[in-house]
PDB file of C-alpha atoms in Angstrom:
ATOM      1  CA  UNK A   1       8.063  18.152 159.637  1.00  0.00           C
ATOM      2  CA  UNK A   2      11.733  18.110 160.463  1.00  0.00           C
ATOM      3  CA  UNK A   3      13.808  21.262 160.520  1.00  0.00           C
ATOM      4  CA  UNK A   4      15.637  20.551 157.224  1.00  0.00           C
ATOM      5  CA  UNK A   5      12.391  19.827 155.417  1.00  0.00           C
ATOM      6  CA  UNK A   6      11.536  23.528 155.070  1.00  0.00           C
ATOM      7  CA  UNK A   7      14.900  24.105 153.403  1.00  0.00           C
ATOM      8  CA  UNK A   8      14.504  21.126 151.071  1.00  0.00           C
ATOM      9  CA  UNK A   9      10.907  22.059 150.211  1.00  0.00           C
ATOM     10  CA  UNK A  10      11.877  25.647 149.346  1.00  0.00           C
ATOM     11  CA  UNK A  11      14.686  24.451 147.095  1.00  0.00           C
ATOM     12  CA  UNK A  12      12.330  22.005 145.411  1.00  0.00           C
ATOM     13  CA  UNK A  13       9.656  24.629 144.828  1.00  0.00           C
ATOM     14  CA  UNK A  14      12.139  27.179 143.484  1.00  0.00           C
ATOM     15  CA  UNK A  15      13.625  24.563 141.148  1.00  0.00           C
ATOM     16  CA  UNK A  16      10.341  24.732 139.216  1.00  0.00           C
ATOM     17  CA  UNK A  17      10.081  28.525 138.947  1.00  0.00           C
ATOM     18  CA  UNK A  18      10.824  31.753 140.821  1.00  0.00           C
ATOM     19  CA  UNK A  19       8.263  32.666 143.469  1.00  0.00           C
ATOM     20  CA  UNK A  20       7.651  35.162 146.234  1.00  0.00           C
ATOM     21  CA  UNK A  21       7.454  34.026 149.844  1.00  0.00           C
ATOM     22  CA  UNK A  22       3.675  33.724 149.882  1.00  0.00           C
ATOM     23  CA  UNK A  23       3.722  31.640 146.703  1.00  0.00           C
ATOM     24  CA  UNK A  24       6.363  29.352 148.216  1.00  0.00           C
ATOM     25  CA  UNK A  25       4.173  28.754 151.268  1.00  0.00           C
ATOM     26  CA  UNK A  26       1.114  28.102 149.082  1.00  0.00           C
ATOM     27  CA  UNK A  27       2.990  25.686 146.807  1.00  0.00           C
ATOM     28  CA  UNK A  28       4.349  23.712 149.760  1.00  0.00           C
ATOM     29  CA  UNK A  29       0.818  23.500 151.144  1.00  0.00           C
ATOM     30  CA  UNK A  30      -0.520  22.382 147.776  1.00  0.00           C
ATOM     31  CA  UNK A  31       2.160  19.739 147.235  1.00  0.00           C
ATOM     32  CA  UNK A  32       1.549  18.324 150.688  1.00  0.00           C
ATOM     33  CA  UNK A  33      -2.189  18.015 150.115  1.00  0.00           C
ATOM     34  CA  UNK A  34      -2.769  20.840 152.603  1.00  0.00           C
ATOM     35  CA  UNK A  35      -1.206  18.716 155.344  1.00  0.00           C
ATOM     36  CA  UNK A  36       1.712  21.100 155.826  1.00  0.00           C
ATOM     37  CA  UNK A  37       1.658  24.868 155.557  1.00  0.00           C
ATOM     38  CA  UNK A  38       4.925  26.253 156.909  1.00  0.00           C
ATOM     39  CA  UNK A  39       4.713  29.566 158.686  1.00  0.00           C
ATOM     40  CA  UNK A  40       6.300  32.747 157.341  1.00  0.00           C
ATOM     41  CA  UNK A  41       8.438  32.593 160.491  1.00  0.00           C
ATOM     42  CA  UNK A  42      10.104  29.448 159.187  1.00  0.00           C
ATOM     43  CA  UNK A  43      10.120  30.237 155.455  1.00  0.00           C
ATOM     44  CA  UNK A  44      11.620  33.737 155.422  1.00  0.00           C
ATOM     45  CA  UNK A  45      14.595  32.996 157.698  1.00  0.00           C
ATOM     46  CA  UNK A  46      15.299  29.889 155.630  1.00  0.00           C
ATOM     47  CA  UNK A  47      15.212  31.964 152.450  1.00  0.00           C
ATOM     48  CA  UNK A  48      17.708  34.354 154.047  1.00  0.00           C
ATOM     49  CA  UNK A  49      19.955  31.426 154.966  1.00  0.00           C
ATOM     50  CA  UNK A  50      19.760  30.078 151.408  1.00  0.00           C
ATOM     51  CA  UNK A  51      20.673  33.543 150.111  1.00  0.00           C
ATOM     52  CA  UNK A  52      23.649  33.645 152.484  1.00  0.00           C
ATOM     53  CA  UNK A  53      24.751  30.246 151.145  1.00  0.00           C
ATOM     54  CA  UNK A  54      24.531  31.542 147.570  1.00  0.00           C
ATOM     55  CA  UNK A  55      21.847  29.042 146.563  1.00  0.00           C
ATOM     56  CA  UNK A  56      18.994  31.552 146.211  1.00  0.00           C
ATOM     57  CA  UNK A  57      18.820  35.158 145.095  1.00  0.00           C
ATOM     58  CA  UNK A  58      16.086  37.709 145.508  1.00  0.00           C
ATOM     59  CA  UNK A  59      14.983  40.030 142.730  1.00  0.00           C
ATOM     60  CA  UNK A  60      12.406  42.783 142.492  1.00  0.00           C
ATOM     61  CA  UNK A  61       9.419  41.923 140.309  1.00  0.00           C
ATOM     62  CA  UNK A  62       7.054  44.876 140.065  1.00  0.00           C
ATOM     63  CA  UNK A  63       7.627  45.813 143.699  1.00  0.00           C
ATOM     64  CA  UNK A  64       7.498  42.223 144.962  1.00  0.00           C
ATOM     65  CA  UNK A  65      10.480  40.287 146.189  1.00  0.00           C
ATOM     66  CA  UNK A  66      10.805  37.113 144.123  1.00  0.00           C
ATOM     67  CA  UNK A  67      13.253  34.341 144.939  1.00  0.00           C
ATOM     68  CA  UNK A  68      14.992  32.110 142.414  1.00  0.00           C
ATOM     69  CA  UNK A  69      17.749  29.556 142.453  1.00  0.00           C
ATOM     70  CA  UNK A  70      21.202  30.721 141.471  1.00  0.00           C
ATOM     71  CA  UNK A  71      23.379  28.609 139.166  1.00  0.00           C
ATOM     72  CA  UNK A  72      24.955  27.193 142.330  1.00  0.00           C
ATOM     73  CA  UNK A  73      21.460  26.497 143.676  1.00  0.00           C
ATOM     74  CA  UNK A  74      20.485  24.604 140.532  1.00  0.00           C
ATOM     75  CA  UNK A  75      23.673  22.550 140.812  1.00  0.00           C
ATOM     76  CA  UNK A  76      22.929  21.843 144.477  1.00  0.00           C
ATOM     77  CA  UNK A  77      19.385  20.684 143.697  1.00  0.00           C
ATOM     78  CA  UNK A  78      20.642  18.395 140.925  1.00  0.00           C
ATOM     79  CA  UNK A  79      23.388  16.924 143.118  1.00  0.00           C
ATOM     80  CA  UNK A  80      21.112  16.463 146.151  1.00  0.00           C
ATOM     81  CA  UNK A  81      17.890  15.230 144.583  1.00  0.00           C
ATOM     82  CA  UNK A  82      17.229  12.754 147.419  1.00  0.00           C
ATOM     83  CA  UNK A  83      17.401  15.521 150.026  1.00  0.00           C
ATOM     84  CA  UNK A  84      15.276  17.945 147.998  1.00  0.00           C
ATOM     85  CA  UNK A  85      12.593  15.340 147.252  1.00  0.00           C
ATOM     86  CA  UNK A  86      12.472  13.910 150.792  1.00  0.00           C
ATOM     87  CA  UNK A  87       9.578  16.068 152.080  1.00  0.00           C
ATOM     88  CA  UNK A  88       7.329  15.081 149.159  1.00  0.00           C
ATOM     89  CA  UNK A  89       8.213  11.388 149.462  1.00  0.00           C
ATOM     90  CA  UNK A  90       7.139  11.472 153.105  1.00  0.00           C
ATOM     91  CA  UNK A  91       3.742  12.874 152.065  1.00  0.00           C
ATOM     92  CA  UNK A  92       3.399  10.408 149.190  1.00  0.00           C
ATOM     93  CA  UNK A  93       4.023   7.491 151.569  1.00  0.00           C
ATOM     94  CA  UNK A  94       1.637   8.900 154.148  1.00  0.00           C
ATOM     95  CA  UNK A  95      -1.103   9.558 151.602  1.00  0.00           C
ATOM     96  CA  UNK A  96      -1.174   5.884 150.605  1.00  0.00           C
ATOM     97  CA  UNK A  97      -1.401   4.838 154.250  1.00  0.00           C
ATOM     98  CA  UNK A  98      -3.708   7.343 155.906  1.00  0.00           C
ATOM     99  CA  UNK A  99      -7.081   6.936 154.150  1.00  0.00           C
ATOM    100  CA  UNK A 100      -7.457  10.718 153.836  1.00  0.00           C
ATOM    101  CA  UNK A 101      -6.709  11.638 157.440  1.00  0.00           C
ATOM    102  CA  UNK A 102      -3.523  13.628 156.780  1.00  0.00           C
ATOM    103  CA  UNK A 103      -5.079  16.347 154.558  1.00  0.00           C
ATOM    104  CA  UNK A 104      -8.029  16.648 156.941  1.00  0.00           C
ATOM    105  CA  UNK A 105      -5.682  17.009 159.912  1.00  0.00           C
ATOM    106  CA  UNK A 106      -3.675  19.659 158.073  1.00  0.00           C
ATOM    107  CA  UNK A 107      -6.787  21.612 157.160  1.00  0.00           C
ATOM    108  CA  UNK A 108      -8.098  21.370 160.712  1.00  0.00           C
ATOM    109  CA  UNK A 109      -4.772  22.517 162.131  1.00  0.00           C
ATOM    110  CA  UNK A 110      -4.783  25.506 159.746  1.00  0.00           C
ATOM    111  CA  UNK A 111      -8.269  26.468 160.882  1.00  0.00           C
ATOM    112  CA  UNK A 112      -7.237  26.127 164.525  1.00  0.00           C
ATOM    113  CA  UNK A 113      -4.179  28.335 163.987  1.00  0.00           C
ATOM    114  CA  UNK A 114      -6.410  30.985 162.397  1.00  0.00           C
ATOM    115  CA  UNK A 115      -8.737  30.931 165.415  1.00  0.00           C
ATOM    116  CA  UNK A 116      -5.759  31.157 167.767  1.00  0.00           C
ATOM    117  CA  UNK A 117      -4.183  34.004 165.790  1.00  0.00           C
ATOM    118  CA  UNK A 118      -7.204  36.133 164.957  1.00  0.00           C
ATOM    119  CA  UNK A 119     -10.149  34.850 166.988  1.00  0.00           C
ATOM    120  CA  UNK A 120     -11.673  36.749 169.850  1.00  0.00           C
ATOM    121  CA  UNK A 121     -11.372  35.274 173.354  1.00  0.00           C
ATOM    122  CA  UNK A 122     -14.941  33.980 173.022  1.00  0.00           C
ATOM    123  CA  UNK A 123     -14.151  32.314 169.677  1.00  0.00           C
ATOM    124  CA  UNK A 124     -11.010  30.763 171.125  1.00  0.00           C
ATOM    125  CA  UNK A 125     -13.015  29.399 174.064  1.00  0.00           C
ATOM    126  CA  UNK A 126     -15.542  27.835 171.654  1.00  0.00           C
ATOM    127  CA  UNK A 127     -12.676  26.306 169.652  1.00  0.00           C
ATOM    128  CA  UNK A 128     -11.292  24.724 172.853  1.00  0.00           C
ATOM    129  CA  UNK A 129     -14.711  23.240 173.554  1.00  0.00           C
ATOM    130  CA  UNK A 130     -14.873  21.808 170.026  1.00  0.00           C
ATOM    131  CA  UNK A 131     -11.430  20.238 170.429  1.00  0.00           C
ATOM    132  CA  UNK A 132     -12.306  18.764 173.817  1.00  0.00           C
ATOM    133  CA  UNK A 133     -15.542  17.337 172.431  1.00  0.00           C
ATOM    134  CA  UNK A 134     -13.746  15.948 169.379  1.00  0.00           C
ATOM    135  CA  UNK A 135     -11.158  14.227 171.572  1.00  0.00           C
ATOM    136  CA  UNK A 136     -13.903  12.646 173.711  1.00  0.00           C
ATOM    137  CA  UNK A 137     -15.846  11.496 170.649  1.00  0.00           C
ATOM    138  CA  UNK A 138     -12.752   9.934 169.064  1.00  0.00           C
ATOM    139  CA  UNK A 139     -12.043   7.965 172.225  1.00  0.00           C
ATOM    140  CA  UNK A 140     -15.719   7.007 172.244  1.00  0.00           C
ATOM    141  CA  UNK A 141     -15.312   5.464 168.806  1.00  0.00           C
ATOM    142  CA  UNK A 142     -12.534   3.269 170.152  1.00  0.00           C
ATOM    143  CA  UNK A 143     -14.547   2.399 173.252  1.00  0.00           C
ATOM    144  CA  UNK A 144     -17.494   1.262 171.108  1.00  0.00           C
ATOM    145  CA  UNK A 145     -15.258  -1.343 169.511  1.00  0.00           C
ATOM    146  CA  UNK A 146     -15.124  -2.517 165.936  1.00  0.00           C
ATOM    147  CA  UNK A 147     -18.401  -4.176 164.935  1.00  0.00           C
ATOM    148  CA  UNK A 148     -16.730  -5.969 162.002  1.00  0.00           C
ATOM    149  CA  UNK A 149     -13.948  -7.374 164.212  1.00  0.00           C
ATOM    150  CA  UNK A 150     -16.484  -8.556 166.782  1.00  0.00           C
ATOM    151  CA  UNK A 151     -18.501 -10.439 164.138  1.00  0.00           C
ATOM    152  CA  UNK A 152     -15.536 -12.536 162.974  1.00  0.00           C
TER     153      UNK A 152
END
């Protein structure tokens, strides 16, 4: 995703209802069909920037920090609908073209990040082997050719 997409996605999500940071990340993941799960390292600084711009405000909700659009934020979302909807349009276009690959790639990438972040060195080594084998097998599919194309 492009740099501005995190900003637009957060504004879009908060236009529906106030949420905490974790809920924002989960909603973006859900709306993208699990193809995109932005990291806290991109979401929280963007929330701070949106607060600085006066578009978002944080409030305490039973000890949890919840973010919501300000009146200025609501006006911005209404006036910039194309920008705010752009991330979801990209996923909608891709989902009609990818035959289910995009969600699978997103889910696989999430699993890989978990192994990289929390896996032991032995688990990380096994994950590398799986990726290397997967790459070889995918190229093998191409090398085998397309039986349907060869018949015509």
